[in-house]
Coordinates of C-alpha atoms in Angstrom, one line a residue:
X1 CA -45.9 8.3 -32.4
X2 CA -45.7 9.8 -36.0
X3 CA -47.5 8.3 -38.7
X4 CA -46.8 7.2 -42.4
X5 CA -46.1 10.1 -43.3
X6 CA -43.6 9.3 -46.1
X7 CA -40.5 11.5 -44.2
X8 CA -36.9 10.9 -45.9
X9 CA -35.0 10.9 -42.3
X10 CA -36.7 8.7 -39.3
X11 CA -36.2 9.2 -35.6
X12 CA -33.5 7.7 -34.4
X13 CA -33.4 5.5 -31.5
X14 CA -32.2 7.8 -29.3
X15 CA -35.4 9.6 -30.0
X16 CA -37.7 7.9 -28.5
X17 CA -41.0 8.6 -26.7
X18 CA -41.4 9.6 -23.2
X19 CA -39.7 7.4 -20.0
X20 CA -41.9 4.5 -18.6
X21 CA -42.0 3.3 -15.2
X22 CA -41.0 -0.2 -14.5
X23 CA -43.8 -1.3 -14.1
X24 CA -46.1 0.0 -16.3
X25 CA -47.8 -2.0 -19.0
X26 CA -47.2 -1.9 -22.7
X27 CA -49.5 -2.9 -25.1
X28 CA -47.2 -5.6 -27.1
X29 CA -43.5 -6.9 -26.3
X30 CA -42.0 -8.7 -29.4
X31 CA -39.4 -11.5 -28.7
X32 CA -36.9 -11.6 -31.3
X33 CA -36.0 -9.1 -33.9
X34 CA -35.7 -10.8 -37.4
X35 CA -36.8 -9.5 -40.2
X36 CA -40.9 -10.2 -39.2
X37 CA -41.0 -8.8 -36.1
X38 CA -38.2 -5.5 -37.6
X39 CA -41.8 -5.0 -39.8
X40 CA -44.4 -5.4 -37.2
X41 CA -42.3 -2.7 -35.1
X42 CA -42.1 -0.1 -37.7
X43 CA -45.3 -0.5 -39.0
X44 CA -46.5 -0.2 -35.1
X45 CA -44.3 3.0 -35.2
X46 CA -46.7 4.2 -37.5
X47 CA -50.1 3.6 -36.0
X48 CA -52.3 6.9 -35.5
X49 CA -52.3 7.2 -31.7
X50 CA -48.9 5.3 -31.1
X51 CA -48.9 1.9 -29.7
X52 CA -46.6 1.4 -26.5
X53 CA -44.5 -1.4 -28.2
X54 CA -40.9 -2.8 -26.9
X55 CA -39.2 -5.6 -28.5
X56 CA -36.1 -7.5 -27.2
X57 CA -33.4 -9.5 -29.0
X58 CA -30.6 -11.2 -27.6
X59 CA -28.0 -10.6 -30.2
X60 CA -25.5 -6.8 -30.0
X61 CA -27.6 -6.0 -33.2
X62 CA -29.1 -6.9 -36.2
X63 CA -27.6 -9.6 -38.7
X64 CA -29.3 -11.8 -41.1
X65 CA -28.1 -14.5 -42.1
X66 CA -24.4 -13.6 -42.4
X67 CA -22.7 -16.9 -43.5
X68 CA -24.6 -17.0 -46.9
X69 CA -24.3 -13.2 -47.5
X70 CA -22.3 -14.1 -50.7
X71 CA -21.6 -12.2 -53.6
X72 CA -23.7 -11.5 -56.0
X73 CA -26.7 -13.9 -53.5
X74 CA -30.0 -12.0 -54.2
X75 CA -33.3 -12.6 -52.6
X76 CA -35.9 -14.2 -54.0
X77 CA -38.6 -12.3 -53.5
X78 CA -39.0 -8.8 -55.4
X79 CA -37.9 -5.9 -53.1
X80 CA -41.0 -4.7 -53.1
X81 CA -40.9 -7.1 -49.9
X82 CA -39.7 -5.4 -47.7
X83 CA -40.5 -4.7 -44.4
X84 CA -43.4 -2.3 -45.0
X85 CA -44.5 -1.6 -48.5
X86 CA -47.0 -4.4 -49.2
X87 CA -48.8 -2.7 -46.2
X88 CA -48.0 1.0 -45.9
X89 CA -45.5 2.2 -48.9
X90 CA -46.0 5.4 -47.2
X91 CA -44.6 4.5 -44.8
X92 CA -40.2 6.1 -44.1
X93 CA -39.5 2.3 -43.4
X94 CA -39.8 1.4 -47.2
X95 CA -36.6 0.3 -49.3
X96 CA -36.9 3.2 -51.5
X97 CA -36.8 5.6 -48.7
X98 CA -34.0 3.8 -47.6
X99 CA -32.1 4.5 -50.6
X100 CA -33.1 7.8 -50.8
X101 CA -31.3 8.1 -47.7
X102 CA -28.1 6.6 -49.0
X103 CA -28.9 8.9 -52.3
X104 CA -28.8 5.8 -54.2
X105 CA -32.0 5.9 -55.9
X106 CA -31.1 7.0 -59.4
X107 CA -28.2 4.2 -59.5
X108 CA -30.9 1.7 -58.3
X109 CA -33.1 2.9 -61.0
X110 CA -30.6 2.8 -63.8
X111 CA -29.4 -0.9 -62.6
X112 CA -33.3 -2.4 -62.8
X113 CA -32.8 -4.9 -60.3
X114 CA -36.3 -6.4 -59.2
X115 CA -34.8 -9.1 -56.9
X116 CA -31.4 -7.2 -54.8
X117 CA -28.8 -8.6 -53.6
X118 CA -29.4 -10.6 -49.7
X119 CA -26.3 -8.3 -48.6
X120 CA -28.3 -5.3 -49.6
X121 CA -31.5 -6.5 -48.0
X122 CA -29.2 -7.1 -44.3
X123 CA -27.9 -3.3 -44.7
X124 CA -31.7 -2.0 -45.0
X125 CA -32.8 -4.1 -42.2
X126 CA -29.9 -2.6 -40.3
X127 CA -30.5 0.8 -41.3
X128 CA -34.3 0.6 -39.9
X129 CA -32.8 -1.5 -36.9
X130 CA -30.9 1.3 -35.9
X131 CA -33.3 4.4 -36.4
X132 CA -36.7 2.6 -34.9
X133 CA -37.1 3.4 -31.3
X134 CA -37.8 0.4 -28.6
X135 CA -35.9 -2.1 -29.8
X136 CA -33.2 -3.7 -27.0
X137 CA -30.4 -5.7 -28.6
X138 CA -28.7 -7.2 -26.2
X139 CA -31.5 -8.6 -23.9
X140 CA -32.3 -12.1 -23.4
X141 CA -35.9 -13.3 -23.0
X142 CA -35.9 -15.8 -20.4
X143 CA -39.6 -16.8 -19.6
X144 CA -43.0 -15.5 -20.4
X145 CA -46.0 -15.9 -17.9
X146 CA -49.4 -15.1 -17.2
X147 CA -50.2 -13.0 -14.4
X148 CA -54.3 -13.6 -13.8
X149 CA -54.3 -10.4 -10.5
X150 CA -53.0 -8.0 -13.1
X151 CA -54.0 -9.4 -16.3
X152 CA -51.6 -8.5 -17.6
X153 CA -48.3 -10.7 -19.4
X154 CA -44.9 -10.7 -17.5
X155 CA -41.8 -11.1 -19.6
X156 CA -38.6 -11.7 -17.5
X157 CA -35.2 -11.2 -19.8
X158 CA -31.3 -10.8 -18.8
X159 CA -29.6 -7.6 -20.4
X160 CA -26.2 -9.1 -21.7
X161 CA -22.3 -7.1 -21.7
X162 CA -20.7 -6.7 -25.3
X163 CA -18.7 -10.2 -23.6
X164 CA -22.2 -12.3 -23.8
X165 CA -22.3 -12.3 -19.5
X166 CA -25.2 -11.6 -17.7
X167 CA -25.6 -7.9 -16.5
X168 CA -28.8 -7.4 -15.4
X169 CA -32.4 -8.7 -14.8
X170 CA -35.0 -7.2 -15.7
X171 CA -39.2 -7.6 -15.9
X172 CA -41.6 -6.0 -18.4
X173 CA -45.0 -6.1 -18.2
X174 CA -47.8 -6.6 -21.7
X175 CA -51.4 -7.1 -22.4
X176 CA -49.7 -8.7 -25.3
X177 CA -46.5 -10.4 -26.9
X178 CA -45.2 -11.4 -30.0
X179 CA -43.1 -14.3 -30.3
X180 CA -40.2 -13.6 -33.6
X181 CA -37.7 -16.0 -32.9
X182 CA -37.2 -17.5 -36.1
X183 CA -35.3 -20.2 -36.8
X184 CA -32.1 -22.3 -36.1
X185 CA -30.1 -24.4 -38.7
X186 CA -30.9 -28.4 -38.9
X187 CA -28.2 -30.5 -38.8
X188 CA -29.3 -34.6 -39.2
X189 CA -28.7 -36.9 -36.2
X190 CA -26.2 -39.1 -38.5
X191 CA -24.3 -36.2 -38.6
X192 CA -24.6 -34.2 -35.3
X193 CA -21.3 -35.8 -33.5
X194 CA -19.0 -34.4 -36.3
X195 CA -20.5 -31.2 -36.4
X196 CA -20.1 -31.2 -32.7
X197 CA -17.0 -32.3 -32.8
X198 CA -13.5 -30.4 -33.5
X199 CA -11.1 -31.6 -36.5
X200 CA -12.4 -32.1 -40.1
X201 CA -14.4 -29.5 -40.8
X202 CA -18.8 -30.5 -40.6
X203 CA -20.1 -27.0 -40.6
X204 CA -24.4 -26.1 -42.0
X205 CA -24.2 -23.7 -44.3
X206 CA -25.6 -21.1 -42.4
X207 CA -21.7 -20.5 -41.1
X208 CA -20.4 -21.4 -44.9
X209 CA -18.3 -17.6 -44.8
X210 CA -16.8 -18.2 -41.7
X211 CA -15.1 -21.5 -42.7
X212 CA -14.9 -20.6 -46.6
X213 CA -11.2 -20.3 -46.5
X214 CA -10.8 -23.5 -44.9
X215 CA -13.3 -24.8 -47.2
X216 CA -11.4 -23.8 -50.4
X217 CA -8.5 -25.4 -49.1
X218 CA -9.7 -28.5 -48.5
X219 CA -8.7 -31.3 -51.1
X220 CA -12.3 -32.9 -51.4
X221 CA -15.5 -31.3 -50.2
X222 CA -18.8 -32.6 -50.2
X223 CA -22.3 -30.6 -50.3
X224 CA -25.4 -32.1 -48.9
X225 CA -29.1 -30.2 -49.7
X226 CA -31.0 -29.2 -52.7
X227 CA -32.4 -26.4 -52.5
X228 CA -30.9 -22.5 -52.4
X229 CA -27.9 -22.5 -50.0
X230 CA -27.2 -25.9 -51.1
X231 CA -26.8 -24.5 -54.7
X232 CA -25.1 -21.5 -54.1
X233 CA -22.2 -23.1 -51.8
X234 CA -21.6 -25.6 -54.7
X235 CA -21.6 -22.7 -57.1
X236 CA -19.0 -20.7 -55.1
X237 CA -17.1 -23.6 -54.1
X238 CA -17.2 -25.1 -58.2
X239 CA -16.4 -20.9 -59.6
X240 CA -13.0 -21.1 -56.9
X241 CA -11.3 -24.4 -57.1
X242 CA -9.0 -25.5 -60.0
X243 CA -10.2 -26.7 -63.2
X244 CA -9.8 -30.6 -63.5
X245 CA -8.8 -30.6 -59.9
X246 CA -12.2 -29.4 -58.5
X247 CA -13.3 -32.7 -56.1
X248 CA -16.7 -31.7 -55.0
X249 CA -19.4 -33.8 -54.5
X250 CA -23.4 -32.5 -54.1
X251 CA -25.9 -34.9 -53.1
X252 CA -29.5 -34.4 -52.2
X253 CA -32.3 -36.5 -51.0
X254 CA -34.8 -35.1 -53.4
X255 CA -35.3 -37.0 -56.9
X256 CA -33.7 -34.0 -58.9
X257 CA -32.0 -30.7 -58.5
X258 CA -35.1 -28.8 -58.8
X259 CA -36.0 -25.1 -59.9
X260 CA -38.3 -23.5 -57.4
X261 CA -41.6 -22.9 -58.9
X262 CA -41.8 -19.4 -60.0
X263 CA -44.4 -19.5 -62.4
X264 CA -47.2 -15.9 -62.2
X265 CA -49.6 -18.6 -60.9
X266 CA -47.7 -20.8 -58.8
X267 CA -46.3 -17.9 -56.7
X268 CA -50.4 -16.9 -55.7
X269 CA -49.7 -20.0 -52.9
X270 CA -48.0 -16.9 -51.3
X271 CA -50.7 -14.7 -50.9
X272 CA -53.3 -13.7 -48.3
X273 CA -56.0 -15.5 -50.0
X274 CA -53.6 -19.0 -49.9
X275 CA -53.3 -18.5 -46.6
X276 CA -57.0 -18.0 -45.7
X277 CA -58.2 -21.2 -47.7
X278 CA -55.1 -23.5 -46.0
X279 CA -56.0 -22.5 -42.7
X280 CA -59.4 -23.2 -43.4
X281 CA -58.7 -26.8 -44.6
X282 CA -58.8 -30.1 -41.9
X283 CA -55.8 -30.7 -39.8
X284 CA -54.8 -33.6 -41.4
X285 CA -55.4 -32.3 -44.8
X286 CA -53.1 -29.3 -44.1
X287 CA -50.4 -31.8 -42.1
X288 CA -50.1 -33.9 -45.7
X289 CA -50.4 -31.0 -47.5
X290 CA -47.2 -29.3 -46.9
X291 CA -44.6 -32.0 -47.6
X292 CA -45.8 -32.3 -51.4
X293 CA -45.2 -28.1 -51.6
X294 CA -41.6 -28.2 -51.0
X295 CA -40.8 -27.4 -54.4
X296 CA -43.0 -24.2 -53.9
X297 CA -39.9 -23.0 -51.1
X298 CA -37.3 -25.6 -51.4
X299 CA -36.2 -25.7 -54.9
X300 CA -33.1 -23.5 -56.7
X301 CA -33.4 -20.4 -58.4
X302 CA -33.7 -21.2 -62.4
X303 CA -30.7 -18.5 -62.2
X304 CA -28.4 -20.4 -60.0
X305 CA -29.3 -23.5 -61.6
X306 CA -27.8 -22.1 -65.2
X307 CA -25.0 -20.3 -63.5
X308 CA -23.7 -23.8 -62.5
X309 CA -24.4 -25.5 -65.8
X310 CA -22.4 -22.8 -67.4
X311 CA -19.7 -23.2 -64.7
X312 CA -19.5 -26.8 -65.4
X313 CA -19.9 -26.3 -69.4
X314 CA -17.5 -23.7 -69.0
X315 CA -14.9 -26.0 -67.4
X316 CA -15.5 -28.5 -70.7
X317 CA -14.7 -26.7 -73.2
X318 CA -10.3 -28.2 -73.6
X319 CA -12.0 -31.7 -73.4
X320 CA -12.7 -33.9 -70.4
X321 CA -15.3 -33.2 -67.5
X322 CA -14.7 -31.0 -64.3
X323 CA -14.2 -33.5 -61.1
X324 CA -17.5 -32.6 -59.9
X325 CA -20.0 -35.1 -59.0
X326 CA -23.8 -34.4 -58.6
X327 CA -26.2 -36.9 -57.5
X328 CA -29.6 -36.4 -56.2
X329 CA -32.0 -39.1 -55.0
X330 CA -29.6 -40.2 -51.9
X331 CA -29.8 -39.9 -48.5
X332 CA -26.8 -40.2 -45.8
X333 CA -27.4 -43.3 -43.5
X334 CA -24.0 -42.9 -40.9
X335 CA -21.0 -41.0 -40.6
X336 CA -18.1 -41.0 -39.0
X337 CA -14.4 -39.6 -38.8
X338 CA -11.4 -41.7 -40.8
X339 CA -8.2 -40.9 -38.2
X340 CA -8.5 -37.5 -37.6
X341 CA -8.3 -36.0 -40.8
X342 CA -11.3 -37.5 -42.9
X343 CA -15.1 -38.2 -42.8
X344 CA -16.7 -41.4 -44.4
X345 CA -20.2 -40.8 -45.0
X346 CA -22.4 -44.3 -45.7
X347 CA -24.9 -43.5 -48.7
X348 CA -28.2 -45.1 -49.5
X349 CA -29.2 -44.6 -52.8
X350 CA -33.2 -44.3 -52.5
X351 CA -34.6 -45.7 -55.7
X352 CA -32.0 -47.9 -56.9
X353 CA -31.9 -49.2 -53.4
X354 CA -28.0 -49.6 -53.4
X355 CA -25.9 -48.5 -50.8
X356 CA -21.6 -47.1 -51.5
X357 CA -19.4 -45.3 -49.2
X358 CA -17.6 -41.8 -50.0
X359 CA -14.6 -40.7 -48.0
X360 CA -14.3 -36.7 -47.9
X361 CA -12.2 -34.1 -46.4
X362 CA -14.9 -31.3 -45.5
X363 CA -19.0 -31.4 -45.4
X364 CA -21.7 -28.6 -45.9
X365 CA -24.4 -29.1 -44.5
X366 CA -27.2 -27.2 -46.8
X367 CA -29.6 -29.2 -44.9
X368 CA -32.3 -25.9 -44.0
X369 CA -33.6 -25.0 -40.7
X370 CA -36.1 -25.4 -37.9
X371 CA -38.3 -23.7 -35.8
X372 CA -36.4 -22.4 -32.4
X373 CA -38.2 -24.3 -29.5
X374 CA -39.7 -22.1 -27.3
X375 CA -40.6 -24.7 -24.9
X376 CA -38.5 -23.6 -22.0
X377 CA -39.6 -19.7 -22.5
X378 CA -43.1 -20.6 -22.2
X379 CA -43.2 -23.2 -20.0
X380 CA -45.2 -20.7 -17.8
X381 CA -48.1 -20.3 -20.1
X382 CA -48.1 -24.3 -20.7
X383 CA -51.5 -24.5 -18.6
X384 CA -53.7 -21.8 -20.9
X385 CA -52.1 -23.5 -24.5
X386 CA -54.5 -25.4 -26.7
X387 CA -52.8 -28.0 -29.1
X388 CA -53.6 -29.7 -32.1
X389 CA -53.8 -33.5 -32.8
X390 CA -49.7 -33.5 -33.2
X391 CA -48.9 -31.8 -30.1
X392 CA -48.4 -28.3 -31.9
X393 CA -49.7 -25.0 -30.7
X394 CA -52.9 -23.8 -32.0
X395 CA -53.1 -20.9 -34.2
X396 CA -55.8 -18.7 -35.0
X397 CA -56.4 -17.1 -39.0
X398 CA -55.0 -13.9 -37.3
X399 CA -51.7 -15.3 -36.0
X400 CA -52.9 -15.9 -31.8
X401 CA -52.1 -18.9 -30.1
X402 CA -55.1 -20.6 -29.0
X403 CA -55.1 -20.0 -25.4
X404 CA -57.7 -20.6 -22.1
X405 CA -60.8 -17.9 -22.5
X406 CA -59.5 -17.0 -18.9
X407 CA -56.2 -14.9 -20.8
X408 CA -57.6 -11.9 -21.8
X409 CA -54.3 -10.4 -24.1
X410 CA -52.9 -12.6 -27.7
X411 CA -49.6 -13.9 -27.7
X412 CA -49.0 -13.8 -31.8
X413 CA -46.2 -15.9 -33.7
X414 CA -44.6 -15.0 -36.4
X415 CA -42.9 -17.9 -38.6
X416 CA -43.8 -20.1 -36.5
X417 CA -47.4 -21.2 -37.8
X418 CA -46.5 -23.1 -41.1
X419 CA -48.2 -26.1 -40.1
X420 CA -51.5 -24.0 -39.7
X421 CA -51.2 -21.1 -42.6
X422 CA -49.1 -23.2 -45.5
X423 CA -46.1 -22.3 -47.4
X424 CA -46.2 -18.4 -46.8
X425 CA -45.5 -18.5 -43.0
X426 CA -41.4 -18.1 -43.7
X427 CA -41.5 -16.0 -47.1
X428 CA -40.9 -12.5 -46.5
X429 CA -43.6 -11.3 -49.1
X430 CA -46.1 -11.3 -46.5
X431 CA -44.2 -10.3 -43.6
X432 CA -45.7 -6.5 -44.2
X433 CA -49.5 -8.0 -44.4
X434 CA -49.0 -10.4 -41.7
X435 CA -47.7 -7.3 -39.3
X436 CA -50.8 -5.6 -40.7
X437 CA -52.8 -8.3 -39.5
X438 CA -51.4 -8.3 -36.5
X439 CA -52.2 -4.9 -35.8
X440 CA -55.5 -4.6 -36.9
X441 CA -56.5 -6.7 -34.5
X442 CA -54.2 -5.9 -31.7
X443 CA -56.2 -2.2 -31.8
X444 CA -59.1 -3.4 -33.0
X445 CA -59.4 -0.8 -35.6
X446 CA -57.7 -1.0 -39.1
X447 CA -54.9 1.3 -38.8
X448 CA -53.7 -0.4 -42.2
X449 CA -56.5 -1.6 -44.1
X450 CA -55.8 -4.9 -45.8
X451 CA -57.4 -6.0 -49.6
X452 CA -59.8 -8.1 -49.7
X453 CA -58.4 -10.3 -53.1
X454 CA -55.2 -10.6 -53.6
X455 CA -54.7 -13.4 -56.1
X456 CA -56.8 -14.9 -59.4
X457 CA -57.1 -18.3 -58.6
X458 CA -60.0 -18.9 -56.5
X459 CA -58.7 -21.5 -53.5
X460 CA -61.6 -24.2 -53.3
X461 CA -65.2 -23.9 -54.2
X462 CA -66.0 -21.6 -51.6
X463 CA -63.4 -18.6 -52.0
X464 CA -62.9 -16.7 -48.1
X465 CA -62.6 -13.2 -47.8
X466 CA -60.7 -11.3 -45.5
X467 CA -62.7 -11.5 -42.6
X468 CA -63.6 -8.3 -40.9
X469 CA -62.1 -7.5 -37.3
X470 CA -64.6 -9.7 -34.5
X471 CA -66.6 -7.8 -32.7
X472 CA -64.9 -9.7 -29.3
X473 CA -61.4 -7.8 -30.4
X474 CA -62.9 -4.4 -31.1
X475 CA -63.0 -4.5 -27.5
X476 CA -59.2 -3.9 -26.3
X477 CA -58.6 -2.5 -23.2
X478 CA -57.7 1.3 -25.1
X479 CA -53.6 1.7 -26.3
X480 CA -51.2 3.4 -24.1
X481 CA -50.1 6.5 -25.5
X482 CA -46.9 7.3 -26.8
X483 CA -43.6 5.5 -25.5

């Protein structure tokens, strides 16, 4: 495969490597094509050598996060962060290049935009989605295993029709895989039977475009979350409905409606040397850790917080108050349907210790999301896992589940390892350097060499360095060539 070599126009899909029989290994098969594992395929496109690399996605093709692409929503993270560039911003998978593509780089320049717009952000991904050879949308990972005769990793998935039926089976074989399966949205127990359930509308916020209209339309809505998509469905809903008439209500569990921290020093917790020192720290250090960070992920963007003040000051200014009601510090202790045409959700207010009752015609649930299980898909390498004091997988500092010496290939995670790298593990400012990582060690060479500092504090007493690649993985059975 070519390397970074900076070119304007990448291959295309159709213009792939060479055909591969059946049966023949590759070196890595990613599961899942989000944004991480989008990076660790085209920054293994550019690996000197070529690294036979497939990855499979069940989805017709790539979309992120489409309910909450609204207007004017930006990332937040620079776009710097993008799939390559903290790693190889030679690389012809950069943003840039992707506007140089689009010959939109001298309007991007003139607007001075450091953080771009999430709609932007799903185009590029797209863009690269459709260009990078050995990606399979359509295709259904069913089960991994471990096959000890040939050594080798056996990854069994269903090709599905433009309907979402089964067309075929098929079987790849890997001396490793990568597990990108991201995330699914959270709804609480108190409220699963109404989301579940047709009628009054219960829908997370992950779907909010798809029911927006219905949303608008609806004489009282109520909001529950605090952090981003919590804020930004309130700000939509509170910018479209009537002044005086608005009937919204937004209530959070946390203490306030809090800005994310986004101070020069406070953002180093997403770094490579963050990462280092918190997987270094005891497992139940790190386990108590991570709940008192939220506000390091979970809070609002100081933008989004003024843009709703202003709304609401806005809507003050011919005397009275907009019909808006925002309450944080409570927490939703039942539900259920009045008739068939409202919802009555039972409130607990945490510190005051009261409890009310709030009758409402539609619910948004900005209530995040969680890791995908991967249980069932794995349920043939249950006997080689190692787990930790909780039950969870193991994961080494270079992203590997912990597995029985007797497996000789990784299986790597992506987003899935918060609980053993911190805060960073979902924030796309070190999806390029994790990738990297990956890499590195999957070759056993350093095909993208990595700094050793990367932030001013110093994390503890004893600062860790970027550790060198182990002897035991400079040892790889050598790379296929080119696919």
């Amino acid at each position: 495969m070519t390397g970074s070599t900076g070119s304007t126009n990448p291959p295309t899909t159709e213009e792939a490597g060479t055909p591969r029989e059946p049966d023949q290994p590759h070196d890595l098969v990613g599961i899942g094509i989000g944004p991480f594992n989008l990076s660790l395929a085209a920054l293994a496109h550019g690996v000197p050598g070529g690294i036979a690399a497939t990855f499979y996605e069940q989805k017709p093709a790539f979309h992120w996060h489409p309910g909450l692409l609204l207007d004017g929503a930006t990332l937040q993270v620079p776009f710097l962060a993008d799939l390559v560039t903290l790693a190889d911003p030679a690389s012809p998978w950069t943003f840039l290049n992707y506007l140089k593509s689009r010959e939109r780089l001298f309007p991007f320049y003139f607007a001075e935009k450091f953080h771009i717009q999430r709609a932007e952000y799903d185009a590029y991904c797209r863009w690269v989605s459709e260009r990078l050879p050995g990606l399979h949308f359509g295709h259904q990972v069913d089960s991994v295993r471990w096959n000890p005769e040939r050594r080798l990793f056996e990854v069994d998935y269903t090709q599905i029709d433009p309907t979402g039926e089964a067309e075929a089976l098929g079987r790849a074989y890997t001396r490793n895989v990568v597990l990108g399966v991201g995330t699914e949205p959270y709804v609480p127990e108190p409220l699963r039977p109404l989301a579940d359930a047709p009628g009054v509308p219960v829908v997370h916020s992950a779907d909010y475009l798809t029911h927006r209209e219905t949303l608008l339309r609806a004489g009282h809505v109520t909001v529950i979350g605090s952090g981003q998509s919590g804020a930004e469905v309130f700000l939509d809903l509170l910018r479209h409905r009537p002044a005086g008439a608005e009937k919204i209500h937004w209530l959070a569990r946390t203490e306030a409606f809090a800005p994310m921290e986004y101070s020069k020093l406070g953002l180093e917790h997403f770094t490579p040397d963050y990462t280092r020192y918190f997987h270094a720290l005891p497992e139940p250090v790190r386990g108590e850790l991570v709940p008192h960070q939220w506000q390091l992920h979970k809070g609002i963007d100081t933008d989004t917080i003024t843009a709703i003040h202003d709304e609401l000051y806005r809507r003050t200014l011919h005397g009275g108050w907009p019909d808006a009601v925002l309450t944080p510090g409570v927490r939703v202790r039942t539900a259920g349907r009045v008739a068939t045409t409202q919802v009555e959700l039972h409130l607990e207010h945490v510190q005051q210790g009261t409890r009310s009752r709030l009758t409402t015609d539609a619910v948004v649930l900005a209530t995040g999301y969680r890791e995908r299980p991967v249980d069932r898909m794995l349920a043939g390498l249950d006997p080689y896992l190692r787990h930790d004091a909780a039950g969870r997988a193991r994961i080494d500092e270079r992203y590997r589940l912990v597995l029985d010496p007797s497996v000789t290939g990784a299986v790597y995670v992506q987003n899935a390892e918060k609980h053993t790298h911190g805060v960073g593990a979902p924030d796309l400012g070190l999806a390029a350097w994790r990738s990297a990582t990956i890499l590195n060690t999957l070759t056993g060479k350093e095909p993208y060499p990595l700094p050793r500092r990367t932030a001013f504090t110093t994390f503890g007493l004893e600062p860790r360095e970027a550790p060198s690649i182990p002897a035991q993985d400079r040892k790889l059975t050598p790379l296929a060539q080119n696919v």
